[in-house]
Amino acid sequence: MSPNNSNPKVDFYFDKAEKWQKELEQLRAIALDCQLTEELKWGTPCYTLGDRNIVLIHDFKEYCAFLFFKGALLKDTDNILIQQSDNVQAGRQIRFTNLKEITDQKDILKTYIYQAIEVEKAGLKVDLKETAEFEVSEEFQKKLDEMPDLKKAFHSLTPGRQRGYLLHFSQPKQSKTRESRVEKNIPNILDGKGLND
């Protein structure tokens, strides 16, 4: 690892790792070799170019991963990018379950990072689905129609907060669960808060 561009504020993340420590340290070395700036964002190592996020490292119970912020724009020539869920529009992961997977793909991983850097330098943007294109559950629509204050408060929220609620309300299969979620979150919407605020 190149010590001159590592950030001591990020060391704790690697020091505290139990399950994936060697894998995470290898991902760190690869990202730093690409001359990115190491920062701590959202409690996790994030690698940036200027003020632009390129890739971050995160770990889960079953795997650790690189997450490319604009992964949807990368050419996935090695067919290794994963869309975490249908609702993730821009980000893509490359997942690892052992150190050998990372070391065997070191050059490929650097190629993907350099490609992500070029996407950022070119100023490319992911075409995100508009909030109006998200499904509004029947249960939430009913409340919006019944409560003008709720409708006004919801439309005053940022598009990201609106999308968060729309996804949260439409996910359950049962109407009763959707209705319960709507009822539970009405006070937060009226207070101008997002789902996780």
PDB file of C-alpha atoms in Angstrom:
ATOM      1  CA  MET A   1       0.000   0.000   0.000  1.00  0.00           C
ATOM      2  CA  SER A   2       1.209   3.497  -0.750  1.00  0.00           C
ATOM      3  CA  PRO A   3       1.441   5.157   2.690  1.00  0.00           C
ATOM      4  CA  ASN A   4       1.640   8.687   1.264  1.00  0.00           C
ATOM      5  CA  ASN A   5      -1.972   8.653   0.070  1.00  0.00           C
ATOM      6  CA  SER A   6      -3.630   6.586   2.805  1.00  0.00           C
ATOM      7  CA  ASN A   7      -5.698   8.492   5.342  1.00  0.00           C
ATOM      8  CA  PRO A   8      -5.082   7.731   9.049  1.00  0.00           C
ATOM      9  CA  LYS A   9      -8.732   8.609   9.806  1.00  0.00           C
ATOM     10  CA  VAL A  10      -9.735   5.523   7.821  1.00  0.00           C
ATOM     11  CA  ASP A  11      -7.342   3.077   9.528  1.00  0.00           C
ATOM     12  CA  PHE A  12      -9.872   2.157  12.230  1.00  0.00           C
ATOM     13  CA  TYR A  13     -12.166   0.620   9.595  1.00  0.00           C
ATOM     14  CA  PHE A  14      -9.489  -1.866   8.592  1.00  0.00           C
ATOM     15  CA  ASP A  15      -8.263  -2.407  12.164  1.00  0.00           C
ATOM     16  CA  LYS A  16     -11.748  -3.299  13.465  1.00  0.00           C
ATOM     17  CA  ALA A  17     -12.508  -5.733  10.655  1.00  0.00           C
ATOM     18  CA  GLU A  18     -12.731  -9.298  11.831  1.00  0.00           C
ATOM     19  CA  LYS A  19     -14.036 -11.498   9.065  1.00  0.00           C
ATOM     20  CA  TRP A  20     -12.672  -9.733   5.983  1.00  0.00           C
ATOM     21  CA  GLN A  21      -9.547  -7.923   7.247  1.00  0.00           C
ATOM     22  CA  LYS A  22      -7.044  -9.261   4.675  1.00  0.00           C
ATOM     23  CA  GLU A  23      -9.537  -8.832   1.837  1.00  0.00           C
ATOM     24  CA  LEU A  24     -10.385  -5.253   2.858  1.00  0.00           C
ATOM     25  CA  GLU A  25      -6.699  -4.337   3.154  1.00  0.00           C
ATOM     26  CA  GLN A  26      -6.084  -5.697  -0.347  1.00  0.00           C
ATOM     27  CA  LEU A  27      -9.009  -3.667  -1.749  1.00  0.00           C
ATOM     28  CA  ARG A  28      -7.568  -0.599  -0.027  1.00  0.00           C
ATOM     29  CA  ALA A  29      -4.155  -1.163  -1.593  1.00  0.00           C
ATOM     30  CA  ILE A  30      -5.720  -1.515  -5.055  1.00  0.00           C
ATOM     31  CA  ALA A  31      -7.769   1.693  -4.689  1.00  0.00           C
ATOM     32  CA  LEU A  32      -4.756   3.635  -3.385  1.00  0.00           C
ATOM     33  CA  ASP A  33      -2.586   2.346  -6.249  1.00  0.00           C
ATOM     34  CA  CYS A  34      -5.023   4.111  -8.598  1.00  0.00           C
ATOM     35  CA  GLN A  35      -4.013   7.469  -7.081  1.00  0.00           C
ATOM     36  CA  LEU A  36      -7.406   8.214  -5.559  1.00  0.00           C
ATOM     37  CA  THR A  37      -7.853  10.187  -2.343  1.00  0.00           C
ATOM     38  CA  GLU A  38      -8.903   8.084   0.614  1.00  0.00           C
ATOM     39  CA  GLU A  39     -11.668   9.574   2.743  1.00  0.00           C
ATOM     40  CA  LEU A  40     -14.112   8.414   5.380  1.00  0.00           C
ATOM     41  CA  LYS A  41     -17.729   8.810   4.248  1.00  0.00           C
ATOM     42  CA  TRP A  42     -20.784   7.123   5.742  1.00  0.00           C
ATOM     43  CA  GLY A  43     -18.396   5.414   8.166  1.00  0.00           C
ATOM     44  CA  THR A  44     -16.658   3.538   5.364  1.00  0.00           C
ATOM     45  CA  PRO A  45     -13.548   4.021   3.170  1.00  0.00           C
ATOM     46  CA  CYS A  46     -14.407   6.077   0.099  1.00  0.00           C
ATOM     47  CA  TYR A  47     -12.014   6.835  -2.749  1.00  0.00           C
ATOM     48  CA  THR A  48     -12.437  10.130  -4.535  1.00  0.00           C
ATOM     49  CA  LEU A  49     -11.151  12.195  -7.414  1.00  0.00           C
ATOM     50  CA  GLY A  50     -11.368  15.827  -6.366  1.00  0.00           C
ATOM     51  CA  ASP A  51     -14.798  16.118  -4.763  1.00  0.00           C
ATOM     52  CA  ARG A  52     -16.253  13.193  -6.745  1.00  0.00           C
ATOM     53  CA  ASN A  53     -16.881   9.753  -5.244  1.00  0.00           C
ATOM     54  CA  ILE A  54     -15.473   6.952  -7.394  1.00  0.00           C
ATOM     55  CA  VAL A  55     -15.576   3.749  -5.346  1.00  0.00           C
ATOM     56  CA  LEU A  56     -16.027   2.691  -1.763  1.00  0.00           C
ATOM     57  CA  ILE A  57     -15.198  -0.423   0.182  1.00  0.00           C
ATOM     58  CA  HIS A  58     -17.796  -2.102   2.331  1.00  0.00           C
ATOM     59  CA  ASP A  59     -18.267  -5.404   4.027  1.00  0.00           C
ATOM     60  CA  PHE A  60     -21.257  -7.532   4.821  1.00  0.00           C
ATOM     61  CA  LYS A  61     -21.781 -10.824   6.591  1.00  0.00           C
ATOM     62  CA  GLU A  62     -21.510 -12.885   3.385  1.00  0.00           C
ATOM     63  CA  TYR A  63     -19.001 -10.821   1.351  1.00  0.00           C
ATOM     64  CA  CYS A  64     -16.938  -7.664   1.038  1.00  0.00           C
ATOM     65  CA  ALA A  65     -17.121  -5.429  -2.008  1.00  0.00           C
ATOM     66  CA  PHE A  66     -16.088  -2.484  -4.091  1.00  0.00           C
ATOM     67  CA  LEU A  67     -19.095  -0.251  -4.769  1.00  0.00           C
ATOM     68  CA  PHE A  68     -18.825   1.948  -7.852  1.00  0.00           C
ATOM     69  CA  PHE A  69     -21.032   5.015  -7.497  1.00  0.00           C
ATOM     70  CA  LYS A  70     -21.689   5.228 -11.244  1.00  0.00           C
ATOM     71  CA  GLY A  71     -21.240   1.531 -11.923  1.00  0.00           C
ATOM     72  CA  ALA A  72     -24.253   1.504 -14.255  1.00  0.00           C
ATOM     73  CA  LEU A  73     -22.138   3.514 -16.722  1.00  0.00           C
ATOM     74  CA  LEU A  74     -19.161   1.145 -16.715  1.00  0.00           C
ATOM     75  CA  LYS A  75     -18.535  -1.374 -19.471  1.00  0.00           C
ATOM     76  CA  ASP A  76     -18.749  -4.648 -17.600  1.00  0.00           C
ATOM     77  CA  THR A  77     -16.427  -6.560 -19.937  1.00  0.00           C
ATOM     78  CA  ASP A  78     -15.685  -9.205 -17.304  1.00  0.00           C
ATOM     79  CA  ASN A  79     -19.325  -9.575 -16.231  1.00  0.00           C
ATOM     80  CA  ILE A  80     -18.531  -8.964 -12.547  1.00  0.00           C
ATOM     81  CA  LEU A  81     -20.700  -5.943 -11.670  1.00  0.00           C
ATOM     82  CA  ILE A  82     -23.739  -6.639  -9.527  1.00  0.00           C
ATOM     83  CA  GLN A  83     -26.837  -4.482  -9.133  1.00  0.00           C
ATOM     84  CA  GLN A  84     -27.755  -4.893  -5.448  1.00  0.00           C
ATOM     85  CA  SER A  85     -31.502  -4.645  -6.070  1.00  0.00           C
ATOM     86  CA  ASP A  86     -33.940  -3.455  -8.730  1.00  0.00           C
ATOM     87  CA  ASN A  87     -34.209  -0.142  -6.890  1.00  0.00           C
ATOM     88  CA  VAL A  88     -30.494   0.673  -7.112  1.00  0.00           C
ATOM     89  CA  GLN A  89     -30.162   2.868 -10.174  1.00  0.00           C
ATOM     90  CA  ALA A  90     -26.518   3.985 -10.404  1.00  0.00           C
ATOM     91  CA  GLY A  91     -24.299   1.948  -8.090  1.00  0.00           C
ATOM     92  CA  ARG A  92     -22.829  -1.461  -8.868  1.00  0.00           C
ATOM     93  CA  GLN A  93     -20.795  -3.821  -6.679  1.00  0.00           C
ATOM     94  CA  ILE A  94     -17.992  -6.260  -7.281  1.00  0.00           C
ATOM     95  CA  ARG A  95     -18.252  -8.854  -4.502  1.00  0.00           C
ATOM     96  CA  PHE A  96     -15.564 -11.024  -2.947  1.00  0.00           C
ATOM     97  CA  THR A  97     -15.682 -13.978  -0.577  1.00  0.00           C
ATOM     98  CA  ASN A  98     -11.937 -14.647  -0.284  1.00  0.00           C
ATOM     99  CA  LEU A  99      -8.533 -13.016  -0.745  1.00  0.00           C
ATOM    100  CA  LYS A 100      -7.615 -15.097  -3.794  1.00  0.00           C
ATOM    101  CA  GLU A 101     -10.562 -13.682  -5.768  1.00  0.00           C
ATOM    102  CA  ILE A 102      -9.192 -10.189  -5.176  1.00  0.00           C
ATOM    103  CA  THR A 103      -5.527 -10.948  -5.897  1.00  0.00           C
ATOM    104  CA  ASP A 104      -6.421 -12.928  -9.050  1.00  0.00           C
ATOM    105  CA  GLN A 105      -8.454  -9.983 -10.360  1.00  0.00           C
ATOM    106  CA  LYS A 106      -6.165  -7.157  -9.236  1.00  0.00           C
ATOM    107  CA  ASP A 107      -5.477  -5.867 -12.761  1.00  0.00           C
ATOM    108  CA  ILE A 108      -9.136  -6.184 -13.774  1.00  0.00           C
ATOM    109  CA  LEU A 109     -10.216  -4.279 -10.666  1.00  0.00           C
ATOM    110  CA  LYS A 110      -7.784  -1.474 -11.448  1.00  0.00           C
ATOM    111  CA  THR A 111      -9.176  -1.347 -15.005  1.00  0.00           C
ATOM    112  CA  TYR A 112     -12.689  -0.865 -13.601  1.00  0.00           C
ATOM    113  CA  ILE A 113     -11.458   1.870 -11.235  1.00  0.00           C
ATOM    114  CA  TYR A 114      -9.661   3.688 -14.069  1.00  0.00           C
ATOM    115  CA  GLN A 115     -12.801   3.372 -16.185  1.00  0.00           C
ATOM    116  CA  ALA A 116     -14.849   4.893 -13.309  1.00  0.00           C
ATOM    117  CA  ILE A 117     -12.327   7.748 -13.101  1.00  0.00           C
ATOM    118  CA  GLU A 118     -12.768   8.418 -16.838  1.00  0.00           C
ATOM    119  CA  VAL A 119     -16.563   8.387 -16.455  1.00  0.00           C
ATOM    120  CA  GLU A 120     -16.211  11.034 -13.744  1.00  0.00           C
ATOM    121  CA  LYS A 121     -13.708  13.144 -15.720  1.00  0.00           C
ATOM    122  CA  ALA A 122     -16.089  13.092 -18.693  1.00  0.00           C
ATOM    123  CA  GLY A 123     -18.882  14.387 -16.448  1.00  0.00           C
ATOM    124  CA  LEU A 124     -21.206  11.501 -17.352  1.00  0.00           C
ATOM    125  CA  LYS A 125     -24.379  11.111 -15.335  1.00  0.00           C
ATOM    126  CA  VAL A 126     -26.683   8.155 -14.771  1.00  0.00           C
ATOM    127  CA  ASP A 127     -30.200   8.782 -16.077  1.00  0.00           C
ATOM    128  CA  LEU A 128     -32.173   8.311 -12.895  1.00  0.00           C
ATOM    129  CA  LYS A 129     -35.825   7.414 -12.859  1.00  0.00           C
ATOM    130  CA  GLU A 130     -37.930  10.447 -11.954  1.00  0.00           C
ATOM    131  CA  THR A 131     -39.850  10.353  -8.694  1.00  0.00           C
ATOM    132  CA  ALA A 132     -43.116  10.490 -10.673  1.00  0.00           C
ATOM    133  CA  GLU A 133     -42.164   7.160 -12.290  1.00  0.00           C
ATOM    134  CA  PHE A 134     -42.181   5.323  -8.935  1.00  0.00           C
ATOM    135  CA  GLU A 135     -45.281   3.393  -7.946  1.00  0.00           C
ATOM    136  CA  VAL A 136     -47.542   5.038  -5.359  1.00  0.00           C
ATOM    137  CA  SER A 137     -49.218   2.349  -3.286  1.00  0.00           C
ATOM    138  CA  GLU A 138     -53.009   2.443  -3.197  1.00  0.00           C
ATOM    139  CA  GLU A 139     -52.900   2.820   0.599  1.00  0.00           C
ATOM    140  CA  PHE A 140     -50.628   5.870   0.451  1.00  0.00           C
ATOM    141  CA  GLN A 141     -52.570   7.452  -2.409  1.00  0.00           C
ATOM    142  CA  LYS A 142     -55.756   7.139  -0.347  1.00  0.00           C
ATOM    143  CA  LYS A 143     -54.129   9.031   2.559  1.00  0.00           C
ATOM    144  CA  LEU A 144     -52.774  11.706   0.195  1.00  0.00           C
ATOM    145  CA  ASP A 145     -56.294  12.202  -1.189  1.00  0.00           C
ATOM    146  CA  GLU A 146     -57.838  12.332   2.311  1.00  0.00           C
ATOM    147  CA  MET A 147     -55.233  14.610   3.911  1.00  0.00           C
ATOM    148  CA  PRO A 148     -54.288  17.777   1.977  1.00  0.00           C
ATOM    149  CA  ASP A 149     -51.637  18.633   4.620  1.00  0.00           C
ATOM    150  CA  LEU A 150     -49.980  15.246   4.086  1.00  0.00           C
ATOM    151  CA  LYS A 151     -50.016  15.714   0.315  1.00  0.00           C
ATOM    152  CA  LYS A 152     -48.447  19.179   0.638  1.00  0.00           C
ATOM    153  CA  ALA A 153     -45.824  17.946   3.131  1.00  0.00           C
ATOM    154  CA  PHE A 154     -44.927  14.939   0.957  1.00  0.00           C
ATOM    155  CA  HIS A 155     -44.466  17.060  -2.159  1.00  0.00           C
ATOM    156  CA  SER A 156     -42.275  19.464  -0.135  1.00  0.00           C
ATOM    157  CA  LEU A 157     -39.811  16.661   0.628  1.00  0.00           C
ATOM    158  CA  THR A 158     -36.674  16.256  -1.472  1.00  0.00           C
ATOM    159  CA  PRO A 159     -37.053  13.830  -4.409  1.00  0.00           C
ATOM    160  CA  GLY A 160     -34.785  11.316  -2.645  1.00  0.00           C
ATOM    161  CA  ARG A 161     -36.935  11.338   0.494  1.00  0.00           C
ATOM    162  CA  GLN A 162     -40.076  10.970  -1.621  1.00  0.00           C
ATOM    163  CA  ARG A 163     -38.579   7.966  -3.441  1.00  0.00           C
ATOM    164  CA  GLY A 164     -37.541   6.420  -0.123  1.00  0.00           C
ATOM    165  CA  TYR A 165     -41.108   6.550   1.166  1.00  0.00           C
ATOM    166  CA  LEU A 166     -42.635   5.361  -2.106  1.00  0.00           C
ATOM    167  CA  LEU A 167     -40.350   2.312  -2.174  1.00  0.00           C
ATOM    168  CA  HIS A 168     -40.934   1.597   1.513  1.00  0.00           C
ATOM    169  CA  PHE A 169     -44.715   1.806   1.155  1.00  0.00           C
ATOM    170  CA  SER A 170     -44.977  -0.298  -1.993  1.00  0.00           C
ATOM    171  CA  GLN A 171     -42.651  -3.175  -0.993  1.00  0.00           C
ATOM    172  CA  PRO A 172     -44.952  -5.307   1.216  1.00  0.00           C
ATOM    173  CA  LYS A 173     -47.173  -7.804  -0.556  1.00  0.00           C
ATOM    174  CA  GLN A 174     -50.060  -7.450   1.898  1.00  0.00           C
ATOM    175  CA  SER A 175     -52.273  -4.374   1.914  1.00  0.00           C
ATOM    176  CA  LYS A 176     -52.462  -4.445   5.718  1.00  0.00           C
ATOM    177  CA  THR A 177     -48.657  -4.147   5.989  1.00  0.00           C
ATOM    178  CA  ARG A 178     -48.541  -1.325   3.427  1.00  0.00           C
ATOM    179  CA  GLU A 179     -51.287   0.501   5.342  1.00  0.00           C
ATOM    180  CA  SER A 180     -49.399   0.046   8.621  1.00  0.00           C
ATOM    181  CA  ARG A 181     -46.214   1.494   7.103  1.00  0.00           C
ATOM    182  CA  VAL A 182     -48.099   4.510   5.783  1.00  0.00           C
ATOM    183  CA  GLU A 183     -49.795   5.179   9.148  1.00  0.00           C
ATOM    184  CA  LYS A 184     -46.517   4.839  11.036  1.00  0.00           C
ATOM    185  CA  ASN A 185     -44.730   7.371   8.805  1.00  0.00           C
ATOM    186  CA  ILE A 186     -47.404  10.074   8.464  1.00  0.00           C
ATOM    187  CA  PRO A 187     -46.013  12.072  11.453  1.00  0.00           C
ATOM    188  CA  ASN A 188     -42.494  12.073   9.951  1.00  0.00           C
ATOM    189  CA  ILE A 189     -43.755  13.229   6.560  1.00  0.00           C
ATOM    190  CA  LEU A 190     -45.753  16.011   8.212  1.00  0.00           C
ATOM    191  CA  ASP A 191     -42.571  17.027  10.090  1.00  0.00           C
ATOM    192  CA  GLY A 192     -40.610  17.180   6.797  1.00  0.00           C
ATOM    193  CA  LYS A 193     -38.465  14.184   7.696  1.00  0.00           C
ATOM    194  CA  GLY A 194     -37.231  11.400   5.462  1.00  0.00           C
ATOM    195  CA  LEU A 195     -37.648   7.704   6.158  1.00  0.00           C
ATOM    196  CA  ASN A 196     -34.309   7.406   7.982  1.00  0.00           C
ATOM    197  CA  ASP A 197     -34.046  10.888   9.519  1.00  0.00           C
TER     198      ASP A 197
END
